[in-house]
């Protein structure tokens, strides 16, 4: 079995860390630089930063964060939110990000994925998908613009398009499970993983270590992204990995 990853996901709003519930109802949870230093000491495999501010949609805030975080954290860092062009993506990577995360952009301009992957390698591009389950049909709607706009494309079609464009990794997030701490949407993750030929990160729903175990044993995802699990409990990546290792789930030894 390939080694799995635990990735803290950190949401940024006007320079602060926040946590949301179903993409709204946000609350402040601290300083991004101090938090990153803590995760570095707890052997997280990577960090993901997403700027969800509705006021600032440029990459300037991300550049300031990556410059500060790079001084206290030495794990791979992915940055997203507000990327509009291939130039934006390049600027973030040249500033210090190891990967960029794109979402809304992928529904309008797939060429940015191809151009960025062509310059920095496919591993530098994480394509993110936000999905909302329709209660009546049970189908998943794909949402962009921080969950506010519905995109009329099927989940599997979009996954295949992202891979064809050159993305090196996918992140699938359940809007319904975001911040709820009730477990990952296993059906959603399975559908993406079954379609994908590249690594998949699952996000949305982690509330305890059992949720992580269920995710890794029920799907073939490469990584679990966690927010509330680490923000609102005494859990941390070291304890999570120890629990999961006891259940036969392999991680890189640091």
CSV table of N, CA and C in Angstrom, one decimal, residues 50-141:
chain,number,residue,atom,x,y,z
A,50,UNK,N,-6.0,28.2,1.7
A,50,UNK,CA,-7.0,28.6,0.8
A,50,UNK,C,-7.5,30.0,1.2
A,51,UNK,N,-7.4,31.0,0.4
A,51,UNK,CA,-7.9,32.3,0.7
A,51,UNK,C,-9.4,32.4,0.3
A,52,UNK,N,-10.3,32.5,1.3
A,52,UNK,CA,-11.7,32.5,1.1
A,52,UNK,C,-12.3,33.9,1.3
A,53,UNK,N,-11.5,34.9,1.4
A,53,UNK,CA,-12.0,36.3,1.6
A,53,UNK,C,-12.8,36.7,0.4
A,54,UNK,N,-13.9,37.4,0.7
A,54,UNK,CA,-14.7,38.0,-0.4
A,54,UNK,C,-14.3,39.4,-0.7
A,55,UNK,N,-13.4,40.0,0.1
A,55,UNK,CA,-12.9,41.3,-0.1
A,55,UNK,C,-11.7,41.3,-0.9
A,56,UNK,N,-10.8,40.4,-0.6
A,56,UNK,CA,-9.5,40.4,-1.3
A,56,UNK,C,-9.3,39.1,-2.1
A,57,UNK,N,-9.4,39.3,-3.5
A,57,UNK,CA,-9.3,38.1,-4.3
A,57,UNK,C,-8.1,38.1,-5.2
A,58,UNK,N,-7.1,38.9,-4.8
A,58,UNK,CA,-5.8,38.8,-5.5
A,58,UNK,C,-4.9,37.8,-4.8
A,59,UNK,N,-3.7,37.6,-5.3
A,59,UNK,CA,-2.8,36.6,-4.7
A,59,UNK,C,-1.9,37.3,-3.7
A,60,UNK,N,-2.0,38.6,-3.5
A,60,UNK,CA,-1.1,39.4,-2.6
A,60,UNK,C,-1.1,38.8,-1.2
A,61,UNK,N,-2.3,38.5,-0.6
A,61,UNK,CA,-2.4,38.0,0.7
A,61,UNK,C,-1.7,36.6,0.8
A,62,UNK,N,-1.8,35.8,-0.2
A,62,UNK,CA,-1.2,34.5,-0.2
A,62,UNK,C,0.4,34.7,-0.3
A,63,UNK,N,0.8,35.6,-1.0
A,63,UNK,CA,2.3,35.9,-1.1
A,63,UNK,C,2.8,36.3,0.2
A,64,UNK,N,2.1,37.1,0.9
A,64,UNK,CA,2.6,37.6,2.3
A,64,UNK,C,2.6,36.4,3.2
A,65,UNK,N,1.6,35.5,3.1
A,65,UNK,CA,1.6,34.3,4.0
A,65,UNK,C,2.7,33.4,3.7
A,66,UNK,N,2.9,33.1,2.5
A,66,UNK,CA,3.9,32.1,2.1
A,66,UNK,C,5.3,32.6,2.5
A,67,UNK,N,5.6,33.9,2.4
A,67,UNK,CA,6.9,34.4,2.8
A,67,UNK,C,7.1,34.2,4.3
A,68,UNK,N,6.1,34.5,5.1
A,68,UNK,CA,6.2,34.3,6.5
A,68,UNK,C,6.2,32.9,7.0
A,69,UNK,N,5.3,32.0,6.4
A,69,UNK,CA,5.2,30.6,6.8
A,69,UNK,C,6.5,29.9,6.4
A,70,UNK,N,7.1,30.2,5.3
A,70,UNK,CA,8.3,29.6,4.9
A,70,UNK,C,9.5,29.7,5.9
A,71,UNK,N,9.4,30.6,6.7
A,71,UNK,CA,10.5,30.8,7.8
A,71,UNK,C,10.3,29.9,9.0
A,72,UNK,N,9.1,29.3,9.1
A,72,UNK,CA,8.8,28.5,10.3
A,72,UNK,C,8.4,27.1,10.0
A,73,UNK,N,8.1,26.8,8.7
A,73,UNK,CA,7.6,25.5,8.3
A,73,UNK,C,8.4,25.0,7.1
A,74,UNK,N,8.7,23.7,7.1
A,74,UNK,CA,9.6,23.2,6.1
A,74,UNK,C,9.0,22.0,5.4
A,75,UNK,N,7.7,21.9,5.4
A,75,UNK,CA,7.0,20.9,4.6
A,75,UNK,C,6.4,21.5,3.4
A,76,UNK,N,6.0,20.7,2.4
A,76,UNK,CA,5.4,21.2,1.2
A,76,UNK,C,4.1,22.0,1.5
A,77,UNK,N,4.0,23.1,0.8
A,77,UNK,CA,2.8,24.0,1.0
A,77,UNK,C,2.1,24.3,-0.3
A,78,UNK,N,0.8,24.1,-0.3
A,78,UNK,CA,-0.1,24.4,-1.4
A,78,UNK,C,-0.9,25.7,-1.1
A,79,UNK,N,-1.0,26.5,-2.1
A,79,UNK,CA,-1.7,27.8,-1.9
A,79,UNK,C,-2.8,28.0,-3.0
A,80,UNK,N,-4.0,28.4,-2.6
A,80,UNK,CA,-5.1,28.7,-3.5
A,80,UNK,C,-6.0,29.8,-3.1
A,81,UNK,N,-6.8,30.2,-4.0
A,81,UNK,CA,-7.8,31.3,-3.7
A,81,UNK,C,-7.4,32.6,-4.4
A,82,UNK,N,-8.1,33.0,-5.4
A,82,UNK,CA,-7.8,34.2,-6.1
A,82,UNK,C,-6.8,34.1,-7.2
A,83,UNK,N,-6.4,32.9,-7.6
A,83,UNK,CA,-5.5,32.7,-8.7
A,83,UNK,C,-6.4,32.9,-10.0
A,84,UNK,N,-6.0,33.9,-10.8
A,84,UNK,CA,-6.8,34.2,-12.0
A,84,UNK,C,-6.0,33.8,-13.3
A,85,UNK,N,-4.7,33.8,-13.3
A,85,UNK,CA,-3.9,33.5,-14.5
A,85,UNK,C,-2.7,32.6,-14.2
A,86,UNK,N,-2.1,32.1,-15.3
A,86,UNK,CA,-0.9,31.3,-15.2
A,86,UNK,C,0.2,32.2,-14.5
A,87,UNK,N,0.2,33.4,-14.8
A,87,UNK,CA,1.2,34.3,-14.1
A,87,UNK,C,1.0,34.4,-12.6
A,88,UNK,N,-0.2,34.4,-12.2
A,88,UNK,CA,-0.5,34.3,-10.7
A,88,UNK,C,0.1,33.0,-10.1
A,89,UNK,N,-0.2,31.9,-10.8
A,89,UNK,CA,0.3,30.6,-10.3
A,89,UNK,C,1.8,30.6,-10.3
A,90,UNK,N,2.4,31.1,-11.3
A,90,UNK,CA,3.9,31.1,-11.3
A,90,UNK,C,4.5,32.0,-10.2
A,91,UNK,N,3.8,33.1,-10.0
A,91,UNK,CA,4.3,34.0,-9.0
A,91,UNK,C,4.2,33.4,-7.6
A,92,UNK,N,3.2,32.7,-7.3
A,92,UNK,CA,3.1,32.0,-6.0
A,92,UNK,C,4.2,30.9,-5.8
A,93,UNK,N,4.4,30.2,-6.9
A,93,UNK,CA,5.4,29.1,-6.8
A,93,UNK,C,6.8,29.7,-6.7
A,94,UNK,N,7.1,30.8,-7.4
A,94,UNK,CA,8.4,31.4,-7.3
A,94,UNK,C,8.6,32.1,-6.0
A,95,UNK,N,7.5,32.5,-5.3
A,95,UNK,CA,7.6,33.1,-4.0
A,95,UNK,C,7.8,32.0,-2.9
A,96,UNK,N,7.5,30.8,-3.2
A,96,UNK,CA,7.8,29.7,-2.2
A,96,UNK,C,6.8,28.6,-2.1
A,97,UNK,N,5.6,28.7,-2.7
A,97,UNK,CA,4.7,27.6,-2.7
A,97,UNK,C,5.2,26.5,-3.5
A,98,UNK,N,4.9,25.3,-3.0
A,98,UNK,CA,5.3,24.1,-3.7
A,98,UNK,C,4.2,23.7,-4.8
A,99,UNK,N,3.0,24.0,-4.4
A,99,UNK,CA,1.9,23.7,-5.3
A,99,UNK,C,0.9,24.8,-5.3
A,100,UNK,N,0.1,24.9,-6.4
A,100,UNK,CA,-1.1,25.9,-6.4
A,100,UNK,C,-2.3,25.0,-6.4
A,101,UNK,N,-3.4,25.6,-5.8
A,101,UNK,CA,-4.7,25.0,-5.8
A,101,UNK,C,-5.7,25.9,-6.6
A,102,UNK,N,-6.3,25.3,-7.6
A,102,UNK,CA,-7.3,26.0,-8.5
A,102,UNK,C,-8.6,25.3,-8.4
A,103,UNK,N,-9.6,26.1,-8.5
A,103,UNK,CA,-11.0,25.6,-8.4
A,103,UNK,C,-11.9,26.3,-9.4
A,104,UNK,N,-12.4,27.5,-9.1
A,104,UNK,CA,-13.3,28.3,-10.0
A,104,UNK,C,-12.7,28.5,-11.3
A,105,UNK,N,-11.4,28.8,-11.4
A,105,UNK,CA,-10.7,29.0,-12.6
A,105,UNK,C,-10.8,27.8,-13.6
A,106,UNK,N,-10.9,26.6,-13.1
A,106,UNK,CA,-10.9,25.4,-13.9
A,106,UNK,C,-12.2,25.3,-14.8
A,107,UNK,N,-13.2,26.0,-14.4
A,107,UNK,CA,-14.5,26.0,-15.2
A,107,UNK,C,-14.5,27.0,-16.3
A,108,UNK,N,-13.5,27.9,-16.3
A,108,UNK,CA,-13.4,29.0,-17.3
A,108,UNK,C,-12.2,28.9,-18.1
A,109,UNK,N,-11.1,28.4,-17.6
A,109,UNK,CA,-9.8,28.5,-18.3
A,109,UNK,C,-8.9,27.4,-17.9
A,110,UNK,N,-9.1,26.2,-18.5
A,110,UNK,CA,-8.3,25.0,-18.2
A,110,UNK,C,-6.8,25.2,-18.7
A,111,UNK,N,-6.6,26.2,-19.5
A,111,UNK,CA,-5.2,26.4,-20.1
A,111,UNK,C,-4.3,26.8,-19.0
A,112,UNK,N,-4.7,27.4,-17.9
A,112,UNK,CA,-3.9,27.8,-16.8
A,112,UNK,C,-3.3,26.5,-16.2
A,113,UNK,N,-4.0,25.4,-16.1
A,113,UNK,CA,-3.5,24.2,-15.5
A,113,UNK,C,-2.4,23.7,-16.5
A,114,UNK,N,-2.7,23.6,-17.8
A,114,UNK,CA,-1.7,23.1,-18.7
A,114,UNK,C,-0.4,23.9,-18.7
A,115,UNK,N,-0.5,25.3,-18.7
A,115,UNK,CA,0.6,26.1,-18.7
A,115,UNK,C,1.5,26.0,-17.4
A,116,UNK,N,0.8,25.9,-16.3
A,116,UNK,CA,1.5,25.8,-15.0
A,116,UNK,C,2.2,24.4,-14.9
A,117,UNK,N,1.5,23.4,-15.3
A,117,UNK,CA,2.1,22.0,-15.2
A,117,UNK,C,3.2,21.9,-16.2
A,118,UNK,N,3.1,22.6,-17.4
A,118,UNK,CA,4.2,22.5,-18.3
A,118,UNK,C,5.4,23.2,-17.8
A,119,UNK,N,5.3,24.3,-17.0
A,119,UNK,CA,6.4,25.0,-16.5
A,119,UNK,C,7.0,24.4,-15.3
A,120,UNK,N,6.2,23.9,-14.4
A,120,UNK,CA,6.6,23.5,-13.0
A,120,UNK,C,6.4,22.0,-12.8
A,121,UNK,N,5.7,21.3,-13.7
A,121,UNK,CA,5.4,19.9,-13.5
A,121,UNK,C,4.0,19.7,-13.0
A,122,UNK,N,3.4,18.6,-13.3
A,122,UNK,CA,2.0,18.3,-12.9
A,122,UNK,C,1.9,18.3,-11.4
A,123,UNK,N,2.9,17.8,-10.7
A,123,UNK,CA,2.8,17.7,-9.3
A,123,UNK,C,2.6,19.1,-8.6
A,124,UNK,N,2.8,20.2,-9.3
A,124,UNK,CA,2.6,21.5,-8.8
A,124,UNK,C,1.2,22.0,-8.9
A,125,UNK,N,0.3,21.2,-9.5
A,125,UNK,CA,-1.1,21.7,-9.7
A,125,UNK,C,-2.0,20.8,-9.0
A,126,UNK,N,-2.8,21.3,-8.0
A,126,UNK,CA,-3.9,20.6,-7.4
A,126,UNK,C,-5.2,21.2,-7.9
A,127,UNK,N,-6.0,20.4,-8.5
A,127,UNK,CA,-7.3,20.9,-8.9
A,127,UNK,C,-8.3,20.5,-7.9
A,128,UNK,N,-9.0,21.5,-7.4
A,128,UNK,CA,-10.0,21.3,-6.3
A,128,UNK,C,-11.4,21.3,-6.8
A,129,UNK,N,-12.3,20.4,-6.3
A,129,UNK,CA,-13.7,20.3,-6.6
A,129,UNK,C,-14.5,20.4,-5.4
A,130,UNK,N,-15.4,21.4,-5.4
A,130,UNK,CA,-16.4,21.5,-4.3
A,130,UNK,C,-17.7,20.9,-4.7
A,131,UNK,N,-18.2,20.0,-4.0
A,131,UNK,CA,-19.5,19.3,-4.4
A,131,UNK,C,-20.6,19.4,-3.3
A,132,UNK,N,-21.8,19.6,-3.8
A,132,UNK,CA,-23.0,19.8,-2.9
A,132,UNK,C,-24.0,18.7,-3.3
A,133,UNK,N,-24.4,17.9,-2.4
A,133,UNK,CA,-25.4,16.8,-2.7
A,133,UNK,C,-26.8,17.4,-2.8
A,134,UNK,N,-27.5,17.1,-3.9
A,134,UNK,CA,-28.8,17.5,-4.0
A,134,UNK,C,-29.7,16.5,-3.3
A,135,UNK,N,-30.5,17.1,-2.3
A,135,UNK,CA,-31.3,16.2,-1.5
A,135,UNK,C,-32.4,15.4,-2.2
A,136,UNK,N,-32.9,16.0,-3.3
A,136,UNK,CA,-34.0,15.3,-4.0
A,136,UNK,C,-33.5,14.2,-4.9
A,137,UNK,N,-32.5,14.5,-5.7
A,137,UNK,CA,-32.0,13.5,-6.7
A,137,UNK,C,-30.8,12.6,-6.1
A,138,UNK,N,-30.2,13.1,-5.1
A,138,UNK,CA,-29.0,12.4,-4.5
A,138,UNK,C,-27.8,12.6,-5.3
A,139,UNK,N,-27.9,13.4,-6.4
A,139,UNK,CA,-26.7,13.6,-7.2
A,139,UNK,C,-25.9,14.8,-6.7
A,140,UNK,N,-24.7,14.9,-7.1
A,140,UNK,CA,-23.8,15.9,-6.7
A,140,UNK,C,-23.7,17.1,-7.6
A,141,UNK,N,-23.9,18.3,-7.1
A,141,UNK,CA,-23.8,19.5,-7.9
A,141,UNK,C,-22.3,20.0,-7.7
